[in-house]
Amino acid sequence: MKVINDFLGEVEYKEEDIISFNEGILGFADLKKYIFINSPDPEFAFGWLQNIENDQLTFVVTNPFLFKADYDFDLSESVVKKLGIDKIDDVTILSIVVIPDNPEDTTINLKSPVIINNTNRQAKQIILDEEYDLRYRIFTKEEAGRNVDSL
């Protein structure tokens, strides 16, 4: 199977690569099937969450812990149960990235992380009770040009 995106080009994937968001992503409730695309450069801190139902819907995502070392929250029992999480090692946590015209103003959403159970490929975007920024700035001026130009 493949998805074709203007930015990423043609991306091949298998059925087992599909991540299911039974409730969709905030603002995109009707679109439930995604694949995660890692950057081919292991030094690049960003990846893509590509919807397979709409080729043009792609979220830039990152590991929030890379940008905020003290980021910490507890998953509710209902989320653990809904996603079928047995061990925390089976979970990937991502934040959606917003890249405006000025890369220096790039932000990540710490308030609503994406939780993925890597074992059963179930996922959910949650809204945390903890006081985290919806638009957490991740770059200094010097870092902005160097890290975002290749997105």
XYZ file of C-alpha atoms in Angstrom, residues 4 7 14 18 32 37 39 44 66 68-69 83 94 98 139 141 150:
17
model
C 1.231 10.055 -1.896
C 5.759 17.116 0.684
C 2.133 -2.304 5.277
C -1.211 1.538 10.525
C -8.603 7.641 12.165
C 7.269 8.181 9.220
C 13.245 10.867 9.396
C 16.831 14.890 13.037
C 13.895 16.053 23.781
C 11.475 19.681 27.792
C 13.469 17.375 30.047
C -5.273 1.663 24.485
C 4.684 12.428 20.599
C 3.587 23.858 14.546
C 14.147 26.886 19.496
C 17.013 32.050 17.194
C 14.896 20.559 6.242
